[in-house]
Amino acid sequence: MASVKDNQLPPGLVSNLQQVLARRKEEDGGGPAEPIEPSTSDSAPGGAGADDCSKPIVLVTNSDGIESPGLACLVEALVREGLCNVHVCVPQSDKSASGHSVTLRETVAVTSAEINGAVAYEVSGTPVDCVSLALSGALFSWSKPLLVISGINRGSSCGNQMFYSGVIAGAREALICGIPSLSISLNWKKDESQESDFKDAVAVCLPLINATIRDIEKGTFPKSCSLNIEVPTSPLNNKGFKVTKQSLWRSTLNWQAVSANRHPSSGHFMSNQQSLGLQLAQLSRDASAAGAARRLTTQRKSLVEIESVGAAGKPDTNRVKKFFRLEFMHREQDDADEELDISALENGFVAVTPLSLSLKDQEDATAATSDWISSLLRREQ
């Protein structure tokens, strides 16, 4: 549940109270009821209580978590531009490669966050949880922003990586709910990229973001598609924007066995997690769930233990326990066609790939996006 200051009322409750009071006063023959002026979630830390109601709302999410420098740079720039009221709802920890997953049968905690100029919350869930919750009307006093922006992600999400990508999933969830969206990723490369590249990536994308906001209001933004924007490794040296198609490129999933001597503390940690997990399982799950699989994941690590709840309390003498770590192993691209996202990105272009919810709409979305980008470039010249 979101933290609420003393004497604050949830926006939905305030709205209902206003309607009830208005009806009662009219029935009694009086004039319209005085509106309740709550200190709602939109006046949470971040100074957004002074939102200009004439400006559209833009929701920002990501997959890298609340501490992501890409998020900070993006929100700072949007606030500085002043074209919109910025609201933020992001995972509290890194949820990269979480795909389009949602949290079921578990409570999701929401905590207010400090981001200057924006109403911000961090969520103990996935990027899709964040967008779905934000659009539900349960957290914010609105349920339909003008635009959802997901990013800026550390690492590209080209090709079949899109199916794993949490940052694209956040934008896709907005599209499912009928909200235009952008997902933005920086092609981060080890030993080459640096934190300042996020600020440069924002500078490159900002004209496109501003044009998106203006053209959605005009009704000229491409319909029924989300734009995935891939920024090259050296953002300021980009060769321009290129509308691309999704490639078949993907990283190789590489599972490595992890031995105890490589992670000497893992055994102690996992035993503590196991004890806590068993207690929680016994308290919160029905006895009929015995035998269901339970997944224990260490904080900020990729060590995973799979254990049967039905085996709780049984001796370990005949059971085998193994540990594995998953890594994405990047490989050389197979196709040099610059009409494809990964090729355009590696060749220094900002790759803009329209993504639709159905194959039927994909071709139309690509054509509409190409025309829209071309019109933007002509306006800039």
mmCIF file with all atom_site columns, N, CA, C and O in Angstrom, residues 88-116:
data_model
loop_
_atom_site.group_PDB
_atom_site.id
_atom_site.type_symbol
_atom_site.label_atom_id
_atom_site.label_alt_id
_atom_site.label_comp_id
_atom_site.label_asym_id
_atom_site.label_entity_id
_atom_site.label_seq_id
_atom_site.pdbx_PDB_ins_code
_atom_site.Cartn_x
_atom_site.Cartn_y
_atom_site.Cartn_z
_atom_site.occupancy
_atom_site.B_iso_or_equiv
_atom_site.pdbx_formal_charge
_atom_site.auth_seq_id
_atom_site.auth_comp_id
_atom_site.auth_asym_id
_atom_site.auth_atom_id
_atom_site.pdbx_PDB_model_num
ATOM 1   N N  . VAL A 1 88  ? 6.011  9.358   -11.831 1.00 0.00 ? 88  VAL A N  1
ATOM 2   C CA . VAL A 1 88  ? 6.946  8.239   -11.932 1.00 0.00 ? 88  VAL A CA 1
ATOM 3   C C  . VAL A 1 88  ? 6.432  7.057   -11.111 1.00 0.00 ? 88  VAL A C  1
ATOM 4   O O  . VAL A 1 88  ? 6.016  7.223   -9.964  1.00 0.00 ? 88  VAL A O  1
ATOM 5   N N  . CYS A 1 89  ? 6.462  5.875   -11.709 1.00 0.00 ? 89  CYS A N  1
ATOM 6   C CA . CYS A 1 89  ? 6.106  4.643   -11.000 1.00 0.00 ? 89  CYS A CA 1
ATOM 7   C C  . CYS A 1 89  ? 7.040  3.553   -11.508 1.00 0.00 ? 89  CYS A C  1
ATOM 8   O O  . CYS A 1 89  ? 6.896  3.072   -12.637 1.00 0.00 ? 89  CYS A O  1
ATOM 9   N N  . VAL A 1 90  ? 8.030  3.183   -10.695 1.00 0.00 ? 90  VAL A N  1
ATOM 10  C CA . VAL A 1 90  ? 9.096  2.289   -11.150 1.00 0.00 ? 90  VAL A CA 1
ATOM 11  C C  . VAL A 1 90  ? 9.359  1.178   -10.136 1.00 0.00 ? 90  VAL A C  1
ATOM 12  O O  . VAL A 1 90  ? 9.031  1.308   -8.959  1.00 0.00 ? 90  VAL A O  1
ATOM 13  N N  . PRO A 1 91  ? 9.973  0.076   -10.584 1.00 0.00 ? 91  PRO A N  1
ATOM 14  C CA . PRO A 1 91  ? 10.348 -0.979  -9.635  1.00 0.00 ? 91  PRO A CA 1
ATOM 15  C C  . PRO A 1 91  ? 11.377 -0.466  -8.632  1.00 0.00 ? 91  PRO A C  1
ATOM 16  O O  . PRO A 1 91  ? 12.218 0.375   -8.966  1.00 0.00 ? 91  PRO A O  1
ATOM 17  N N  . GLN A 1 92  ? 11.316 -0.983  -7.412  1.00 0.00 ? 92  GLN A N  1
ATOM 18  C CA . GLN A 1 92  ? 12.278 -0.535  -6.405  1.00 0.00 ? 92  GLN A CA 1
ATOM 19  C C  . GLN A 1 92  ? 13.648 -1.171  -6.594  1.00 0.00 ? 92  GLN A C  1
ATOM 20  O O  . GLN A 1 92  ? 14.640 -0.698  -6.044  1.00 0.00 ? 92  GLN A O  1
ATOM 21  N N  . SER A 1 93  ? 13.726 -2.232  -7.402  1.00 0.00 ? 93  SER A N  1
ATOM 22  C CA . SER A 1 93  ? 15.009 -2.881  -7.684  1.00 0.00 ? 93  SER A CA 1
ATOM 23  C C  . SER A 1 93  ? 15.056 -3.255  -9.163  1.00 0.00 ? 93  SER A C  1
ATOM 24  O O  . SER A 1 93  ? 14.062 -3.131  -9.889  1.00 0.00 ? 93  SER A O  1
ATOM 25  N N  . ASP A 1 94  ? 16.214 -3.690  -9.603  1.00 0.00 ? 94  ASP A N  1
ATOM 26  C CA . ASP A 1 94  ? 16.418 -4.013  -11.013 1.00 0.00 ? 94  ASP A CA 1
ATOM 27  C C  . ASP A 1 94  ? 15.521 -5.176  -11.449 1.00 0.00 ? 94  ASP A C  1
ATOM 28  O O  . ASP A 1 94  ? 15.597 -6.270  -10.893 1.00 0.00 ? 94  ASP A O  1
ATOM 29  N N  . LYS A 1 95  ? 14.680 -4.921  -12.436 1.00 0.00 ? 95  LYS A N  1
ATOM 30  C CA . LYS A 1 95  ? 13.790 -5.946  -12.979 1.00 0.00 ? 95  LYS A CA 1
ATOM 31  C C  . LYS A 1 95  ? 14.039 -6.145  -14.476 1.00 0.00 ? 95  LYS A C  1
ATOM 32  O O  . LYS A 1 95  ? 13.128 -6.491  -15.230 1.00 0.00 ? 95  LYS A O  1
ATOM 33  N N  . SER A 1 96  ? 15.280 -5.945  -14.885 1.00 0.00 ? 96  SER A N  1
ATOM 34  C CA . SER A 1 96  ? 15.626 -6.181  -16.284 1.00 0.00 ? 96  SER A CA 1
ATOM 35  C C  . SER A 1 96  ? 15.365 -7.645  -16.634 1.00 0.00 ? 96  SER A C  1
ATOM 36  O O  . SER A 1 96  ? 15.497 -8.529  -15.792 1.00 0.00 ? 96  SER A O  1
ATOM 37  N N  . ALA A 1 97  ? 15.011 -7.875  -17.883 1.00 0.00 ? 97  ALA A N  1
ATOM 38  C CA . ALA A 1 97  ? 14.740 -9.228  -18.390 1.00 0.00 ? 97  ALA A CA 1
ATOM 39  C C  . ALA A 1 97  ? 13.595 -9.909  -17.642 1.00 0.00 ? 97  ALA A C  1
ATOM 40  O O  . ALA A 1 97  ? 13.527 -11.126 -17.574 1.00 0.00 ? 97  ALA A O  1
ATOM 41  N N  . SER A 1 98  ? 12.678 -9.111  -17.082 1.00 0.00 ? 98  SER A N  1
ATOM 42  C CA . SER A 1 98  ? 11.522 -9.683  -16.394 1.00 0.00 ? 98  SER A CA 1
ATOM 43  C C  . SER A 1 98  ? 10.384 -9.967  -17.362 1.00 0.00 ? 98  SER A C  1
ATOM 44  O O  . SER A 1 98  ? 9.377  -10.570 -16.976 1.00 0.00 ? 98  SER A O  1
ATOM 45  N N  . GLY A 1 99  ? 10.521 -9.536  -18.611 1.00 0.00 ? 99  GLY A N  1
ATOM 46  C CA . GLY A 1 99  ? 9.486  -9.775  -19.596 1.00 0.00 ? 99  GLY A CA 1
ATOM 47  C C  . GLY A 1 99  ? 8.161  -9.134  -19.190 1.00 0.00 ? 99  GLY A C  1
ATOM 48  O O  . GLY A 1 99  ? 8.133  -8.163  -18.439 1.00 0.00 ? 99  GLY A O  1
ATOM 49  N N  . HIS A 1 100 ? 7.059  -9.707  -19.664 1.00 0.00 ? 100 HIS A N  1
ATOM 50  C CA . HIS A 1 100 ? 5.749  -9.141  -19.378 1.00 0.00 ? 100 HIS A CA 1
ATOM 51  C C  . HIS A 1 100 ? 5.118  -9.844  -18.169 1.00 0.00 ? 100 HIS A C  1
ATOM 52  O O  . HIS A 1 100 ? 3.950  -10.259 -18.195 1.00 0.00 ? 100 HIS A O  1
ATOM 53  N N  . SER A 1 101 ? 5.902  -9.977  -17.115 1.00 0.00 ? 101 SER A N  1
ATOM 54  C CA . SER A 1 101 ? 5.420  -10.678 -15.924 1.00 0.00 ? 101 SER A CA 1
ATOM 55  C C  . SER A 1 101 ? 4.693  -9.729  -14.986 1.00 0.00 ? 101 SER A C  1
ATOM 56  O O  . SER A 1 101 ? 4.995  -8.535  -14.913 1.00 0.00 ? 101 SER A O  1
ATOM 57  N N  . VAL A 1 102 ? 3.711  -10.276 -14.262 1.00 0.00 ? 102 VAL A N  1
ATOM 58  C CA . VAL A 1 102 ? 2.970  -9.530  -13.255 1.00 0.00 ? 102 VAL A CA 1
ATOM 59  C C  . VAL A 1 102 ? 3.041  -10.293 -11.937 1.00 0.00 ? 102 VAL A C  1
ATOM 60  O O  . VAL A 1 102 ? 3.375  -11.474 -11.901 1.00 0.00 ? 102 VAL A O  1
ATOM 61  N N  . THR A 1 103 ? 2.728  -9.613  -10.853 1.00 0.00 ? 103 THR A N  1
ATOM 62  C CA . THR A 1 103 ? 2.788  -10.215 -9.528  1.00 0.00 ? 103 THR A CA 1
ATOM 63  C C  . THR A 1 103 ? 1.391  -10.647 -9.093  1.00 0.00 ? 103 THR A C  1
ATOM 64  O O  . THR A 1 103 ? 0.511  -9.799  -8.909  1.00 0.00 ? 103 THR A O  1
ATOM 65  N N  . LEU A 1 104 ? 1.206  -11.928 -8.931  1.00 0.00 ? 104 LEU A N  1
ATOM 66  C CA . LEU A 1 104 ? -0.086 -12.476 -8.498  1.00 0.00 ? 104 LEU A CA 1
ATOM 67  C C  . LEU A 1 104 ? 0.065  -13.171 -7.148  1.00 0.00 ? 104 LEU A C  1
ATOM 68  O O  . LEU A 1 104 ? 1.126  -13.702 -6.830  1.00 0.00 ? 104 LEU A O  1
ATOM 69  N N  . ARG A 1 105 ? -1.011 -13.168 -6.374  1.00 0.00 ? 105 ARG A N  1
ATOM 70  C CA . ARG A 1 105 ? -1.071 -13.856 -5.085  1.00 0.00 ? 105 ARG A CA 1
ATOM 71  C C  . ARG A 1 105 ? -0.012 -13.375 -4.095  1.00 0.00 ? 105 ARG A C  1
ATOM 72  O O  . ARG A 1 105 ? 0.319  -14.067 -3.148  1.00 0.00 ? 105 ARG A O  1
ATOM 73  N N  . GLU A 1 106 ? 0.529  -12.199 -4.321  1.00 0.00 ? 106 GLU A N  1
ATOM 74  C CA . GLU A 1 106 ? 1.463  -11.585 -3.380  1.00 0.00 ? 106 GLU A CA 1
ATOM 75  C C  . GLU A 1 106 ? 1.118  -10.110 -3.252  1.00 0.00 ? 106 GLU A C  1
ATOM 76  O O  . GLU A 1 106 ? 0.640  -9.485  -4.208  1.00 0.00 ? 106 GLU A O  1
ATOM 77  N N  . THR A 1 107 ? 1.362  -9.543  -2.082  1.00 0.00 ? 107 THR A N  1
ATOM 78  C CA . THR A 1 107 ? 1.108  -8.123  -1.871  1.00 0.00 ? 107 THR A CA 1
ATOM 79  C C  . THR A 1 107 ? 2.245  -7.305  -2.451  1.00 0.00 ? 107 THR A C  1
ATOM 80  O O  . THR A 1 107 ? 3.417  -7.609  -2.243  1.00 0.00 ? 107 THR A O  1
ATOM 81  N N  . VAL A 1 108 ? 1.899  -6.261  -3.180  1.00 0.00 ? 108 VAL A N  1
ATOM 82  C CA . VAL A 1 108 ? 2.886  -5.353  -3.758  1.00 0.00 ? 108 VAL A CA 1
ATOM 83  C C  . VAL A 1 108 ? 2.959  -4.098  -2.885  1.00 0.00 ? 108 VAL A C  1
ATOM 84  O O  . VAL A 1 108 ? 1.937  -3.454  -2.621  1.00 0.00 ? 108 VAL A O  1
ATOM 85  N N  . ALA A 1 109 ? 4.156  -3.772  -2.428  1.00 0.00 ? 109 ALA A N  1
ATOM 86  C CA . ALA A 1 109 ? 4.350  -2.597  -1.581  1.00 0.00 ? 109 ALA A CA 1
ATOM 87  C C  . ALA A 1 109 ? 4.731  -1.398  -2.438  1.00 0.00 ? 109 ALA A C  1
ATOM 88  O O  . ALA A 1 109 ? 5.507  -1.519  -3.390  1.00 0.00 ? 109 ALA A O  1
ATOM 89  N N  . VAL A 1 110 ? 4.192  -0.232  -2.096  1.00 0.00 ? 110 VAL A N  1
ATOM 90  C CA . VAL A 1 110 ? 4.467  0.995   -2.826  1.00 0.00 ? 110 VAL A CA 1
ATOM 91  C C  . VAL A 1 110 ? 4.956  2.042   -1.836  1.00 0.00 ? 110 VAL A C  1
ATOM 92  O O  . VAL A 1 110 ? 4.354  2.241   -0.782  1.00 0.00 ? 110 VAL A O  1
ATOM 93  N N  . THR A 1 111 ? 6.057  2.701   -2.172  1.00 0.00 ? 111 THR A N  1
ATOM 94  C CA . THR A 1 111 ? 6.653  3.694   -1.286  1.00 0.00 ? 111 THR A CA 1
ATOM 95  C C  . THR A 1 111 ? 6.927  4.970   -2.064  1.00 0.00 ? 111 THR A C  1
ATOM 96  O O  . THR A 1 111 ? 7.419  4.913   -3.202  1.00 0.00 ? 111 THR A O  1
ATOM 97  N N  . SER A 1 112 ? 6.601  6.120   -1.484  1.00 0.00 ? 112 SER A N  1
ATOM 98  C CA . SER A 1 112 ? 6.872  7.387   -2.151  1.00 0.00 ? 112 SER A CA 1
ATOM 99  C C  . SER A 1 112 ? 8.383  7.585   -2.272  1.00 0.00 ? 112 SER A C  1
ATOM 100 O O  . SER A 1 112 ? 9.162  7.135   -1.438  1.00 0.00 ? 112 SER A O  1
ATOM 101 N N  . ALA A 1 113 ? 8.784  8.247   -3.343  1.00 0.00 ? 113 ALA A N  1
ATOM 102 C CA . ALA A 1 113 ? 10.204 8.460   -3.620  1.00 0.00 ? 113 ALA A CA 1
ATOM 103 C C  . ALA A 1 113 ? 10.454 9.938   -3.886  1.00 0.00 ? 113 ALA A C  1
ATOM 104 O O  . ALA A 1 113 ? 9.547  10.681  -4.281  1.00 0.00 ? 113 ALA A O  1
ATOM 105 N N  . GLU A 1 114 ? 11.680 10.353  -3.678  1.00 0.00 ? 114 GLU A N  1
ATOM 106 C CA . GLU A 1 114 ? 12.065 11.749  -3.877  1.00 0.00 ? 114 GLU A CA 1
ATOM 107 C C  . GLU A 1 114 ? 12.710 11.923  -5.246  1.00 0.00 ? 114 GLU A C  1
ATOM 108 O O  . GLU A 1 114 ? 13.840 11.501  -5.481  1.00 0.00 ? 114 GLU A O  1
ATOM 109 N N  . ILE A 1 115 ? 11.985 12.514  -6.176  1.00 0.00 ? 115 ILE A N  1
ATOM 110 C CA . ILE A 1 115 ? 12.540 12.905  -7.472  1.00 0.00 ? 115 ILE A CA 1
ATOM 111 C C  . ILE A 1 115 ? 12.042 14.316  -7.745  1.00 0.00 ? 115 ILE A C  1
ATOM 112 O O  . ILE A 1 115 ? 10.845 14.541  -7.921  1.00 0.00 ? 115 ILE A O  1
ATOM 113 N N  . ASN A 1 116 ? 12.942 15.280  -7.760  1.00 0.00 ? 116 ASN A N  1
ATOM 114 C CA . ASN A 1 116 ? 12.559 16.684  -7.844  1.00 0.00 ? 116 ASN A CA 1
ATOM 115 C C  . ASN A 1 116 ? 11.675 16.972  -9.054  1.00 0.00 ? 116 ASN A C  1
ATOM 116 O O  . ASN A 1 116 ? 11.993 16.598  -10.176 1.00 0.00 ? 116 ASN A O  1
#
